JSON list of C-alpha atoms in Angstrom, two decimals:
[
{"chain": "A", "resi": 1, "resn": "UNK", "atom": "CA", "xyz": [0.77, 15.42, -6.82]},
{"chain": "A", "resi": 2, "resn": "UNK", "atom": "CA", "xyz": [-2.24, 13.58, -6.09]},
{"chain": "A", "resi": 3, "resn": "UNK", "atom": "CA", "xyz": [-3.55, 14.10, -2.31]},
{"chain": "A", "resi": 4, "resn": "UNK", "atom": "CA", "xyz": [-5.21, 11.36, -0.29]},
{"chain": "A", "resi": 5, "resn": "UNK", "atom": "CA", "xyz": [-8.04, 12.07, 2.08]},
{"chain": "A", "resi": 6, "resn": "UNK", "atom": "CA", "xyz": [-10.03, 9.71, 4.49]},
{"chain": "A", "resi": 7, "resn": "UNK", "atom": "CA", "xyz": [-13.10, 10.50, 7.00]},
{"chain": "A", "resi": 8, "resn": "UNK", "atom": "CA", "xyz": [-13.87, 9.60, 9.73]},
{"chain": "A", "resi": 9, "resn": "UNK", "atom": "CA", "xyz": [-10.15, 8.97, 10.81]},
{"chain": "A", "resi": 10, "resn": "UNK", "atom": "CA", "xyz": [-11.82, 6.60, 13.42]},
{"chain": "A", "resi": 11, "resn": "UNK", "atom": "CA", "xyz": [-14.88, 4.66, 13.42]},
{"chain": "A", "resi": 12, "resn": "UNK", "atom": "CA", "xyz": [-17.12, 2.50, 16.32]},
{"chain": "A", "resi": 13, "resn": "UNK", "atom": "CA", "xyz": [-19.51, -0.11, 16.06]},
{"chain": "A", "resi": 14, "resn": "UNK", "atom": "CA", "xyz": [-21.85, -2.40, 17.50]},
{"chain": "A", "resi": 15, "resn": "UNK", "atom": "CA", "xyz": [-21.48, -5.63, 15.48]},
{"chain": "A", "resi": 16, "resn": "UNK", "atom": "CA", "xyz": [-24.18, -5.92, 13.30]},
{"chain": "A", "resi": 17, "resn": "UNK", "atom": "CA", "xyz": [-24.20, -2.30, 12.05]},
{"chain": "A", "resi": 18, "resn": "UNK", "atom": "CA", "xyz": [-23.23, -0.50, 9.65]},
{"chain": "A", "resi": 19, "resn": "UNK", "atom": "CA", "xyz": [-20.34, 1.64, 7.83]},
{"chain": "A", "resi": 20, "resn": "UNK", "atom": "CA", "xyz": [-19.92, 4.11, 5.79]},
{"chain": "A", "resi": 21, "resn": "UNK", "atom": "CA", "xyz": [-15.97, 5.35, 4.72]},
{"chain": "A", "resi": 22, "resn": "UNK", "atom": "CA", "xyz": [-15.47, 7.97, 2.75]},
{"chain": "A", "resi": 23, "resn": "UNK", "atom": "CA", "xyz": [-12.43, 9.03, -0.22]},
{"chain": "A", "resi": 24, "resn": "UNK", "atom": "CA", "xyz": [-11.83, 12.32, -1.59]},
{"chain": "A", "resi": 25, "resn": "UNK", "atom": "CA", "xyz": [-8.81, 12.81, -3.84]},
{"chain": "A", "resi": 26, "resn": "UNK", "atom": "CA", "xyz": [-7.37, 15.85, -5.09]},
{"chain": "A", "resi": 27, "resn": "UNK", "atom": "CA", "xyz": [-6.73, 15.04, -8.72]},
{"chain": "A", "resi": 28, "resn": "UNK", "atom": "CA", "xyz": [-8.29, 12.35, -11.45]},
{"chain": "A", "resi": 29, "resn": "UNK", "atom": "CA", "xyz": [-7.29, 9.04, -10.56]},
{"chain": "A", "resi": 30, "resn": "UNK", "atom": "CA", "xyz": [-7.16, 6.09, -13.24]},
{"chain": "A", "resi": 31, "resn": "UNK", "atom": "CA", "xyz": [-6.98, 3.99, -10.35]},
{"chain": "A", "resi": 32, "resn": "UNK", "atom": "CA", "xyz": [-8.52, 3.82, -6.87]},
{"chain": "A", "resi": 33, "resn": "UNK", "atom": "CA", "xyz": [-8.24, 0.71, -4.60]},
{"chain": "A", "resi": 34, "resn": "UNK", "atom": "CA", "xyz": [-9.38, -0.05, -1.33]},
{"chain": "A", "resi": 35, "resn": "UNK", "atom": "CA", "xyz": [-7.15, -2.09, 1.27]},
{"chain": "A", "resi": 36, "resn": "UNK", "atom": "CA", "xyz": [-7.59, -3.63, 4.87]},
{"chain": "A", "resi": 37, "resn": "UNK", "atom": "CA", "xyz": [-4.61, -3.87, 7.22]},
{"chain": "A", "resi": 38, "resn": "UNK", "atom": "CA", "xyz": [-4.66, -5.30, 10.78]},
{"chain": "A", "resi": 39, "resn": "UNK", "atom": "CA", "xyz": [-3.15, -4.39, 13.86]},
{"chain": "A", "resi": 40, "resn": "UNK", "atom": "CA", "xyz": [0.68, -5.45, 12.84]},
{"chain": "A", "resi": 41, "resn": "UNK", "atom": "CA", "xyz": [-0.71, -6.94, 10.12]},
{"chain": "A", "resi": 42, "resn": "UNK", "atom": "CA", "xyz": [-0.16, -6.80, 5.98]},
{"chain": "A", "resi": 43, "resn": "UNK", "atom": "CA", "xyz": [-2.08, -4.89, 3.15]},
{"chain": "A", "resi": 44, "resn": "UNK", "atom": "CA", "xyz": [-4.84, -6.96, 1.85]},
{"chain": "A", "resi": 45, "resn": "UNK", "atom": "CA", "xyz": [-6.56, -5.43, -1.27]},
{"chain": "A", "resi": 46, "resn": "UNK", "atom": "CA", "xyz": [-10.33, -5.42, -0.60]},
{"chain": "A", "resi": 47, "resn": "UNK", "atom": "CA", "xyz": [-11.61, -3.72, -3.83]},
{"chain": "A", "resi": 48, "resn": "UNK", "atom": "CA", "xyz": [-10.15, -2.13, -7.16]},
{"chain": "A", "resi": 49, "resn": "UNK", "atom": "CA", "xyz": [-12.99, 0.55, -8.39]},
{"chain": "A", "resi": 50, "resn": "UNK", "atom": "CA", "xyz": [-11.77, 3.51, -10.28]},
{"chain": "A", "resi": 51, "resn": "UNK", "atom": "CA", "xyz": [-15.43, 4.19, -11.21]},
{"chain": "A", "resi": 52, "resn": "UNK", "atom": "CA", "xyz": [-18.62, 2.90, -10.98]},
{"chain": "A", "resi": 53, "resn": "UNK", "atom": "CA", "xyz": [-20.00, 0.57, -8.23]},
{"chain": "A", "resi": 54, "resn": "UNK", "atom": "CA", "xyz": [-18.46, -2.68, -7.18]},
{"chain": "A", "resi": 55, "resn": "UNK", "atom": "CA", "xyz": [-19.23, -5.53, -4.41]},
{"chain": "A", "resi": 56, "resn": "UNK", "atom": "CA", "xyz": [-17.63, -8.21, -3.18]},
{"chain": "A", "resi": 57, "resn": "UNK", "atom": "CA", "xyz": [-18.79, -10.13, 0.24]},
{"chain": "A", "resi": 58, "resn": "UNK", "atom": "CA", "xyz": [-20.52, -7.39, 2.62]},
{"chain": "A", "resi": 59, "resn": "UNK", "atom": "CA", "xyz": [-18.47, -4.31, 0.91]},
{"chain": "A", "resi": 60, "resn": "UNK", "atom": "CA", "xyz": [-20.03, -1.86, -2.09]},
{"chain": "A", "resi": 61, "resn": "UNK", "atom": "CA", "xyz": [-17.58, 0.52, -2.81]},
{"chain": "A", "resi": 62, "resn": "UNK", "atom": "CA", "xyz": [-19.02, 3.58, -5.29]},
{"chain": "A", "resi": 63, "resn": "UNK", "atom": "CA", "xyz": [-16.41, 5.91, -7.20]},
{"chain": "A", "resi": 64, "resn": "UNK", "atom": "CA", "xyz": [-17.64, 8.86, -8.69]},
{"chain": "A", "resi": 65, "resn": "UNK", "atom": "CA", "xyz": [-14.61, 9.69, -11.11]},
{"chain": "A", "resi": 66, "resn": "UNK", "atom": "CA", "xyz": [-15.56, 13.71, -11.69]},
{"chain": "A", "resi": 67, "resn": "UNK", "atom": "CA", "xyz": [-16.16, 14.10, -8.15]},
{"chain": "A", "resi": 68, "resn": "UNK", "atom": "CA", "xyz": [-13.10, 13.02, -7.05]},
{"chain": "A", "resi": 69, "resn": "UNK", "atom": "CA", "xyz": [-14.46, 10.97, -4.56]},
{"chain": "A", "resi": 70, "resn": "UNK", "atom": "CA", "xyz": [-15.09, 7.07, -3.50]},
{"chain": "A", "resi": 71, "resn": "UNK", "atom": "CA", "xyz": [-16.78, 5.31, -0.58]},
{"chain": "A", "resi": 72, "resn": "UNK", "atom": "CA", "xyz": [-16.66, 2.15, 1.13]},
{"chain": "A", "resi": 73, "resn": "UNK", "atom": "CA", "xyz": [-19.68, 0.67, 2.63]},
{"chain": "A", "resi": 74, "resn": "UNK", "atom": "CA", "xyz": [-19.36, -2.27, 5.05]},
{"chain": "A", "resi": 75, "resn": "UNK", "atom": "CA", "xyz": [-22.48, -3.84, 5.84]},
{"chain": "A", "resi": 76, "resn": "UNK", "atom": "CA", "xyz": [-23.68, -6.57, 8.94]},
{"chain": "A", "resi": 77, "resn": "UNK", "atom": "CA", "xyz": [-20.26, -5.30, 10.03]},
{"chain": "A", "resi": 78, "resn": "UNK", "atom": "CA", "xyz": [-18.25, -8.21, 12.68]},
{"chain": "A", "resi": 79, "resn": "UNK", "atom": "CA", "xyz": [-15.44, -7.89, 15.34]},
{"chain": "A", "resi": 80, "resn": "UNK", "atom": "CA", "xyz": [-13.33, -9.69, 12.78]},
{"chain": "A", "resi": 81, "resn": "UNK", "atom": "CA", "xyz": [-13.76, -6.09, 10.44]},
{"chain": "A", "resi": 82, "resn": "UNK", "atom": "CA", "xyz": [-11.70, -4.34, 13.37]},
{"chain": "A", "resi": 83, "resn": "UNK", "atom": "CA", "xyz": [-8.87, -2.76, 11.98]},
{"chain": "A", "resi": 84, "resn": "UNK", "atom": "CA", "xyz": [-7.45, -0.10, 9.35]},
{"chain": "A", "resi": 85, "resn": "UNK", "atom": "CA", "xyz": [-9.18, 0.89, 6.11]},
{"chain": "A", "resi": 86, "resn": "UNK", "atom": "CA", "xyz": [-6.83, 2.49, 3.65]},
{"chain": "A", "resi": 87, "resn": "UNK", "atom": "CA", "xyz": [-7.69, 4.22, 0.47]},
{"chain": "A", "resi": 88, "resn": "UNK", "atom": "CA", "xyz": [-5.19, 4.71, -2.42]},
{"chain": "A", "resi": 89, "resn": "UNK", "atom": "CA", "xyz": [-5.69, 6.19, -5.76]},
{"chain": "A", "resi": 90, "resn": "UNK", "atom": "CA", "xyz": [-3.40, 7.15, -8.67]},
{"chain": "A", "resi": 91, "resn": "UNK", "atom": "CA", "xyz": [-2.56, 10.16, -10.76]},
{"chain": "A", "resi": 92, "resn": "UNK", "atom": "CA", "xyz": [-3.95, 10.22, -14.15]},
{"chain": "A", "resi": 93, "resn": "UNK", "atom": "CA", "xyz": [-0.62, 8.83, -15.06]},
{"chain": "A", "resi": 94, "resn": "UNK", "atom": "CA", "xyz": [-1.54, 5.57, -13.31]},
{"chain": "A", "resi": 95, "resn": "UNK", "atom": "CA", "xyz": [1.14, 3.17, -11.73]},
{"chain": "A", "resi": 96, "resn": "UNK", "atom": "CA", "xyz": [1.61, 5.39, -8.45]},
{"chain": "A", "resi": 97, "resn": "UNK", "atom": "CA", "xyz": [-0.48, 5.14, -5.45]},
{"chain": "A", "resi": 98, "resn": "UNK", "atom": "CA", "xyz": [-1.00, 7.72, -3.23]},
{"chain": "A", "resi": 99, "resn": "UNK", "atom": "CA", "xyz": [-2.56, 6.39, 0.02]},
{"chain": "A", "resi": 100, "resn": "UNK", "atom": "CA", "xyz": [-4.84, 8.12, 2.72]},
{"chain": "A", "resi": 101, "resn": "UNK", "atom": "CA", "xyz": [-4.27, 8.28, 6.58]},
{"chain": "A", "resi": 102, "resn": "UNK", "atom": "CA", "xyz": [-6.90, 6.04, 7.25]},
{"chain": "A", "resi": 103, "resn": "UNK", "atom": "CA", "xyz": [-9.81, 4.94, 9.11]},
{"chain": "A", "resi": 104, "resn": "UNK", "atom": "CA", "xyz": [-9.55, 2.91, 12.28]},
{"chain": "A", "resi": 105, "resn": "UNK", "atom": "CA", "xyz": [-12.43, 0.97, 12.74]},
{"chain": "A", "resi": 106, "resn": "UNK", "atom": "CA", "xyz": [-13.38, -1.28, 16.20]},
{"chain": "A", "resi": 107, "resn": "UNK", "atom": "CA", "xyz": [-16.41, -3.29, 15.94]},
{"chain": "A", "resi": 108, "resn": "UNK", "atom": "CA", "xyz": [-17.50, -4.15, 19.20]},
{"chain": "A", "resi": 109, "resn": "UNK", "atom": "CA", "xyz": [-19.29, -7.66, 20.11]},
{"chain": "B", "resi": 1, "resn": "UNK", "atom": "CA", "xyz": [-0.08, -18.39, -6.48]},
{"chain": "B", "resi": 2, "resn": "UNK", "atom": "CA", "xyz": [1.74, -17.35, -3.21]},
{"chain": "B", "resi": 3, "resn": "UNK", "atom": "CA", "xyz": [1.30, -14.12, -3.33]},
{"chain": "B", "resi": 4, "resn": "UNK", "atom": "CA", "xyz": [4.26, -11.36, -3.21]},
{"chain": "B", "resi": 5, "resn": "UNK", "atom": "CA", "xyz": [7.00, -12.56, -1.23]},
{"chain": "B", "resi": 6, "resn": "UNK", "atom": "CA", "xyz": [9.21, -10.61, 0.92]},
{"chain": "B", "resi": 7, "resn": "UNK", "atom": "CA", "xyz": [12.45, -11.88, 2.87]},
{"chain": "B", "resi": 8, "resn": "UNK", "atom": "CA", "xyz": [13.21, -11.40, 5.72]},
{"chain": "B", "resi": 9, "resn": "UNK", "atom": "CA", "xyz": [10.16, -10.36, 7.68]},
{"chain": "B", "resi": 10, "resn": "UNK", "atom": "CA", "xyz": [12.12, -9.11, 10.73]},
{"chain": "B", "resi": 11, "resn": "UNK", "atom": "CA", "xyz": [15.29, -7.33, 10.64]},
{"chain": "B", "resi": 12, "resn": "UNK", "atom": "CA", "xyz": [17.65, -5.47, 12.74]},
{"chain": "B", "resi": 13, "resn": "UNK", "atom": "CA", "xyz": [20.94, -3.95, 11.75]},
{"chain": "B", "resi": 14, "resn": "UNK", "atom": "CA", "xyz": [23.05, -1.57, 13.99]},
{"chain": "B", "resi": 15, "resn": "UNK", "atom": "CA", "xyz": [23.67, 1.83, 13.01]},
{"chain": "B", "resi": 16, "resn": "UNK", "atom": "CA", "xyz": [25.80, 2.37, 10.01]},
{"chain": "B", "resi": 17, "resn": "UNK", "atom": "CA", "xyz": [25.37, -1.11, 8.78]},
{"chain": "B", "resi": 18, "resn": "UNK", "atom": "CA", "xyz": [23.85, -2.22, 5.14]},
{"chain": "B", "resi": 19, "resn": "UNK", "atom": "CA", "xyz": [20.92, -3.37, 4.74]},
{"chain": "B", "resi": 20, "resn": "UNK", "atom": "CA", "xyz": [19.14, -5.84, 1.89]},
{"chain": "B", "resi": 21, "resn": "UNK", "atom": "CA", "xyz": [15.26, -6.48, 1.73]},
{"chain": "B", "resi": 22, "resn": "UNK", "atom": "CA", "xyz": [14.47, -9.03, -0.96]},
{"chain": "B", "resi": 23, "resn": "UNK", "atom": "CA", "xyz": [10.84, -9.10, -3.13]},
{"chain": "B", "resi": 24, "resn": "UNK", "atom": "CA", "xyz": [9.87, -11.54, -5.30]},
{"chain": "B", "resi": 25, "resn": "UNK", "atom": "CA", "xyz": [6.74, -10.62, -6.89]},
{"chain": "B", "resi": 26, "resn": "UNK", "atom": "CA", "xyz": [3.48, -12.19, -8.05]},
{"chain": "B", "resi": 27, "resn": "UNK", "atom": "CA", "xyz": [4.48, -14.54, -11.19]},
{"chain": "B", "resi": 28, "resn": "UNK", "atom": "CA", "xyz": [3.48, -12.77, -14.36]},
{"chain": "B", "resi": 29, "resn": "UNK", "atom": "CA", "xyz": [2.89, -9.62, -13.23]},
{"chain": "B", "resi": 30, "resn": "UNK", "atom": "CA", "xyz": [5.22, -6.82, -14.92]},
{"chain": "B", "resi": 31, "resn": "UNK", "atom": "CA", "xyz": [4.92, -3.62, -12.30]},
{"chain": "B", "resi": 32, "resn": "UNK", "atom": "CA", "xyz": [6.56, -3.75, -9.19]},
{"chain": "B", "resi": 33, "resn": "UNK", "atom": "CA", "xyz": [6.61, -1.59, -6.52]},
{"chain": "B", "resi": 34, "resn": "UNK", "atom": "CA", "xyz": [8.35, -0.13, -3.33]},
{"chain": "B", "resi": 35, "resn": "UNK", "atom": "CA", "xyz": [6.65, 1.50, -0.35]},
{"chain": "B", "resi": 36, "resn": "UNK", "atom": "CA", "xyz": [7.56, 2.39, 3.27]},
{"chain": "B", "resi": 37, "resn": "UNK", "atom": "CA", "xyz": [5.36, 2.56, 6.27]},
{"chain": "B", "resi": 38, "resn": "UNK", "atom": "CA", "xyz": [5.85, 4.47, 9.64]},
{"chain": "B", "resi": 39, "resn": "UNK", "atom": "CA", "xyz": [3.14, 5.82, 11.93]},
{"chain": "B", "resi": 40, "resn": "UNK", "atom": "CA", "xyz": [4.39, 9.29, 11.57]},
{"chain": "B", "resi": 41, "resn": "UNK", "atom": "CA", "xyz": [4.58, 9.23, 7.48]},
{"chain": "B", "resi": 42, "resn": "UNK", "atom": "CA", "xyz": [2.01, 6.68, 6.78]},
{"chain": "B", "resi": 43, "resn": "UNK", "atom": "CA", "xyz": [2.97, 4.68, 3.56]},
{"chain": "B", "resi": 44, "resn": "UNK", "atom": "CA", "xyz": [4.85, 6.31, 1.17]},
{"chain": "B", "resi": 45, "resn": "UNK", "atom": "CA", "xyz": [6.33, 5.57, -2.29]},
{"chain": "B", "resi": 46, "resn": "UNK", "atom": "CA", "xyz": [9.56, 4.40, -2.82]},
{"chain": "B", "resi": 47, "resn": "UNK", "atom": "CA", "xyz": [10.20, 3.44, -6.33]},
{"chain": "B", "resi": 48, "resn": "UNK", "atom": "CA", "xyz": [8.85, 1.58, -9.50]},
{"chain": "B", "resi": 49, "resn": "UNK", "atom": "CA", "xyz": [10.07, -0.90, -11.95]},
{"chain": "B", "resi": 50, "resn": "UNK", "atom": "CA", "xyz": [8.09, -2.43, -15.72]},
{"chain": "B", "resi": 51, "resn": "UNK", "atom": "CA", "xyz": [9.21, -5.21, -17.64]},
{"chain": "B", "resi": 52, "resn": "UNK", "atom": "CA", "xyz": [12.46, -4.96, -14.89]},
{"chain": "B", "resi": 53, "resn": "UNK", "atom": "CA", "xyz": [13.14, -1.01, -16.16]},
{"chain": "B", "resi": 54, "resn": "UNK", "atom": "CA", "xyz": [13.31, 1.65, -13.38]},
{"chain": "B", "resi": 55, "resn": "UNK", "atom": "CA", "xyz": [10.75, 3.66, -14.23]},
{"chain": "B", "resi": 56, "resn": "UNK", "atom": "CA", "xyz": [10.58, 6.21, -11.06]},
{"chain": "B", "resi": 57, "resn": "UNK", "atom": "CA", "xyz": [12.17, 6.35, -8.28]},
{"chain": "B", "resi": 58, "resn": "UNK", "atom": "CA", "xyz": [11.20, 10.11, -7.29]},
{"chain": "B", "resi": 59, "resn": "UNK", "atom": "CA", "xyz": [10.38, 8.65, -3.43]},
{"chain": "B", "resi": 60, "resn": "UNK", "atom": "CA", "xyz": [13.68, 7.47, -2.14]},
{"chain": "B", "resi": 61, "resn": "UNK", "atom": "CA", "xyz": [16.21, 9.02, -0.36]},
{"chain": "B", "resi": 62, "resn": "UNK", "atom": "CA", "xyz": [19.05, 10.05, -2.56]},
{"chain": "B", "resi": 63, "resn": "UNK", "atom": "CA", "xyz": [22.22, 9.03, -1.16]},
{"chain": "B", "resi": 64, "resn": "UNK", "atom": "CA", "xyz": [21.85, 5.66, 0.90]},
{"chain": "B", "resi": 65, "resn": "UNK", "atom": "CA", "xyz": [18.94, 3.85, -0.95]},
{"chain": "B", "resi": 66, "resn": "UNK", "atom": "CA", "xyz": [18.94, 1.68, -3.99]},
{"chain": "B", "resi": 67, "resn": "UNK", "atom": "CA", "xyz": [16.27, -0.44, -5.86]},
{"chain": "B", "resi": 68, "resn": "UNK", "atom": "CA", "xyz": [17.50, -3.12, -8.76]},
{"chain": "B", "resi": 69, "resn": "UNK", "atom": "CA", "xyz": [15.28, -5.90, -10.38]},
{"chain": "B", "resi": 70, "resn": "UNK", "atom": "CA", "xyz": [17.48, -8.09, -11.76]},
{"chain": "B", "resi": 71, "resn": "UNK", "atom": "CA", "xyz": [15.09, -10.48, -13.56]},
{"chain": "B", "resi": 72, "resn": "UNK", "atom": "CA", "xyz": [11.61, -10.76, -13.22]},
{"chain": "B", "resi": 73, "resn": "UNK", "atom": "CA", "xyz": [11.53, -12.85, -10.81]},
{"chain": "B", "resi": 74, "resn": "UNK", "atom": "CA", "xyz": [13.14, -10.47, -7.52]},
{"chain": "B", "resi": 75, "resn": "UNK", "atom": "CA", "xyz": [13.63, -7.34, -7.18]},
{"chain": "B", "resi": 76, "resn": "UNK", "atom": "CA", "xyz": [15.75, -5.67, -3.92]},
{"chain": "B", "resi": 77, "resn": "UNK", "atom": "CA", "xyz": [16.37, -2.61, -1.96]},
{"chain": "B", "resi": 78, "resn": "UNK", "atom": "CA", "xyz": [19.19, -2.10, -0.63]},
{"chain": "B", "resi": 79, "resn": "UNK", "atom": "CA", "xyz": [20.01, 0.50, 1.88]},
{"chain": "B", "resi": 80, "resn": "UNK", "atom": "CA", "xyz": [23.50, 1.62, 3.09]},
{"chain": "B", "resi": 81, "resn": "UNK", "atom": "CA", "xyz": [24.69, 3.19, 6.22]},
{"chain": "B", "resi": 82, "resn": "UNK", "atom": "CA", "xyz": [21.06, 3.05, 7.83]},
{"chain": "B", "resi": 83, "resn": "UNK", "atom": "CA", "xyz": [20.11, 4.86, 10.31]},
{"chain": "B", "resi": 84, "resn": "UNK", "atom": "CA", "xyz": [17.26, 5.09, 13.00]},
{"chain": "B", "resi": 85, "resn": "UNK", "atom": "CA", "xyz": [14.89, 7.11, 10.65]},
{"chain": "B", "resi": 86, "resn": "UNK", "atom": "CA", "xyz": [14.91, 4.17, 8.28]},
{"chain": "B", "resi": 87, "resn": "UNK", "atom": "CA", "xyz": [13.35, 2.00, 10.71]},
{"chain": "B", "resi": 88, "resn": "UNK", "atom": "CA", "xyz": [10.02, 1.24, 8.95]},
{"chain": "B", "resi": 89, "resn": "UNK", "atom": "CA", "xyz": [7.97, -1.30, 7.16]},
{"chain": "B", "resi": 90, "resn": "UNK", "atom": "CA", "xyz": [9.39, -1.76, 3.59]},
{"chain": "B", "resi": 91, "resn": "UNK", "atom": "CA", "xyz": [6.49, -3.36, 1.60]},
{"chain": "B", "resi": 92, "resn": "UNK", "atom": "CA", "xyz": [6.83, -4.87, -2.02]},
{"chain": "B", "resi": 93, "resn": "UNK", "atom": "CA", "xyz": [4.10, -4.75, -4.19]},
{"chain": "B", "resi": 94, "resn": "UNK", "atom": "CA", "xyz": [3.09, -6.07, -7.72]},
{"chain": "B", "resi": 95, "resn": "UNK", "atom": "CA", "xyz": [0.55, -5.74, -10.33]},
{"chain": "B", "resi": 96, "resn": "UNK", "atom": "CA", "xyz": [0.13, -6.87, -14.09]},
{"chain": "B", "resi": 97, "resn": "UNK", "atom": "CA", "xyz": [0.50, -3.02, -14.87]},
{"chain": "B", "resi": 98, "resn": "UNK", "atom": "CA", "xyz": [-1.64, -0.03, -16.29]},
{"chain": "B", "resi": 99, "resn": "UNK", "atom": "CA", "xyz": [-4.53, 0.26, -14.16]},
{"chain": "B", "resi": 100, "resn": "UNK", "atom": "CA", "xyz": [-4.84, -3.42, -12.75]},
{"chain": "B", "resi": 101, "resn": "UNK", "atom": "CA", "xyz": [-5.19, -4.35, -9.14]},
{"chain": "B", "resi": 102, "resn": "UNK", "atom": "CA", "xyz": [-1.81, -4.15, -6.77]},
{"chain": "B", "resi": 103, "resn": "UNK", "atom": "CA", "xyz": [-1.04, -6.94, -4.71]},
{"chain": "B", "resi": 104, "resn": "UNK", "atom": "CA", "xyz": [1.38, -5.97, -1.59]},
{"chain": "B", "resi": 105, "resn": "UNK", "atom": "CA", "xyz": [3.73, -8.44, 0.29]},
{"chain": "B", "resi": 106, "resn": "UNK", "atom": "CA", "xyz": [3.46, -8.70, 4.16]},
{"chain": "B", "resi": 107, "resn": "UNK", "atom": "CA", "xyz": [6.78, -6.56, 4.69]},
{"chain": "B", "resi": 108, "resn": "UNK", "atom": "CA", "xyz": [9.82, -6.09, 5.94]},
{"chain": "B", "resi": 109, "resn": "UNK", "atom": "CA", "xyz": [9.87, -4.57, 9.45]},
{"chain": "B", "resi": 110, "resn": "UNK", "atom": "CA", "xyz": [13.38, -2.75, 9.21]},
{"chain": "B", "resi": 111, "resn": "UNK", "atom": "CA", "xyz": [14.56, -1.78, 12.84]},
{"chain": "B", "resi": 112, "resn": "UNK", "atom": "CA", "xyz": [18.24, 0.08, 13.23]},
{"chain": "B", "resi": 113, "resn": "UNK", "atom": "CA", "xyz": [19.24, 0.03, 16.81]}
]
């Protein structure tokens, strides 16, 4: 089945910088989505980009499909970007998501 | 639109006891979805319904756990005889199917004590 990876598992910032996430997946993926999740908190879905380059706010995320790979770039990052960035993409049957481990991220003031 | 909502948020249930997690997903939308979160596991896939039909429920545990979706509108998953292992977040999620964007609820935090 599809396989989820995520780097860097953990991630620190000065506010005002930078980040870069990355996504590798083991198979093709009809669908790849990007989520945030607080401490204790819910899944929010940030971005749905199974290939190509999308934006929305201060993310870009860029999925190249043959690569098997996606990335999530935060930019001007805040303290209120703190928490867990979770990557989940499909098999090429759709419908299921697999989901990575993660990347903690602390943005500090 | 609301979102996907799950009831209850919290619950705790004694060893042995039955458990029910209710979803009701986003209006419209004909996939839903059942996932479980632990630190140790991460999330993992429970089941799947379309248009109501269980389509695959390859993630969950055999003998105590059991998804229905009665009408469109709620979907639950039940789980008898729990015990501590199935102490987890149970998240509900939806989407309008295919490829399209899924939505997740904020989850049931499932404790057996």
């Amino acid at each position: 089945g599809q396989q989820v990876q995520q780097s860097p598992a953990s991630l620190v910032l000065q506010e005002g910088e930078n980040a870069e996430l990355q996504c590798n997946f083991s198979s093709t993926a009809t669908q790849l989505q990007w989520f945030y999740q607080s401490p204790g908190g819910s899944l929010v879905s940030l971005l749905s980009n199974p290939s190509g380059t999308k934006h929305t706010g201060r993310l870009t995320s860029t999925t190249v499909t043959k690569e098997r790979r996606s990335s999530l770039h935060i930019s001007s990052s805040q303290t209120t970007d703190s928490g867990t960035y979770l990557c989940a993409a499909s098999s090429n049957m759709g419908y299921k998501l697999t989901f990575g481990t993660g990347t903690s991220l602390l943005v500090d003031p | 639109n609301a979102g996907v909502i799950q009831t209850p948020r919290h619950k705790v249930t004694g060893k042995g006891q039955e458990a029910t997690l209710w979803c009701e997903p986003i209006s419209g939308h004909s996939a839903v979805f059942w996932y479980r979160q632990t630190i140790v596991q991460g999330l993992e896939f429970l089941t799947y319904f379309r248009n109501q039909a269980p389509i695959d429920d390859s993630g969950m545990p055999k003998e105590r756990f059991s998804a229905q979706m009665p009408n469109q509108s709620h979907s639950t998953l039940k789980i008898q005889s729990t015990q501590p292992q199935d102490s987890a977040v149970y998240l509900c999620a939806s989407s309008l199917g295919g490829n399209t964007e899924v939505f997740f609820g904020k989850g049931t935090r499932l404790t057996v004590v």
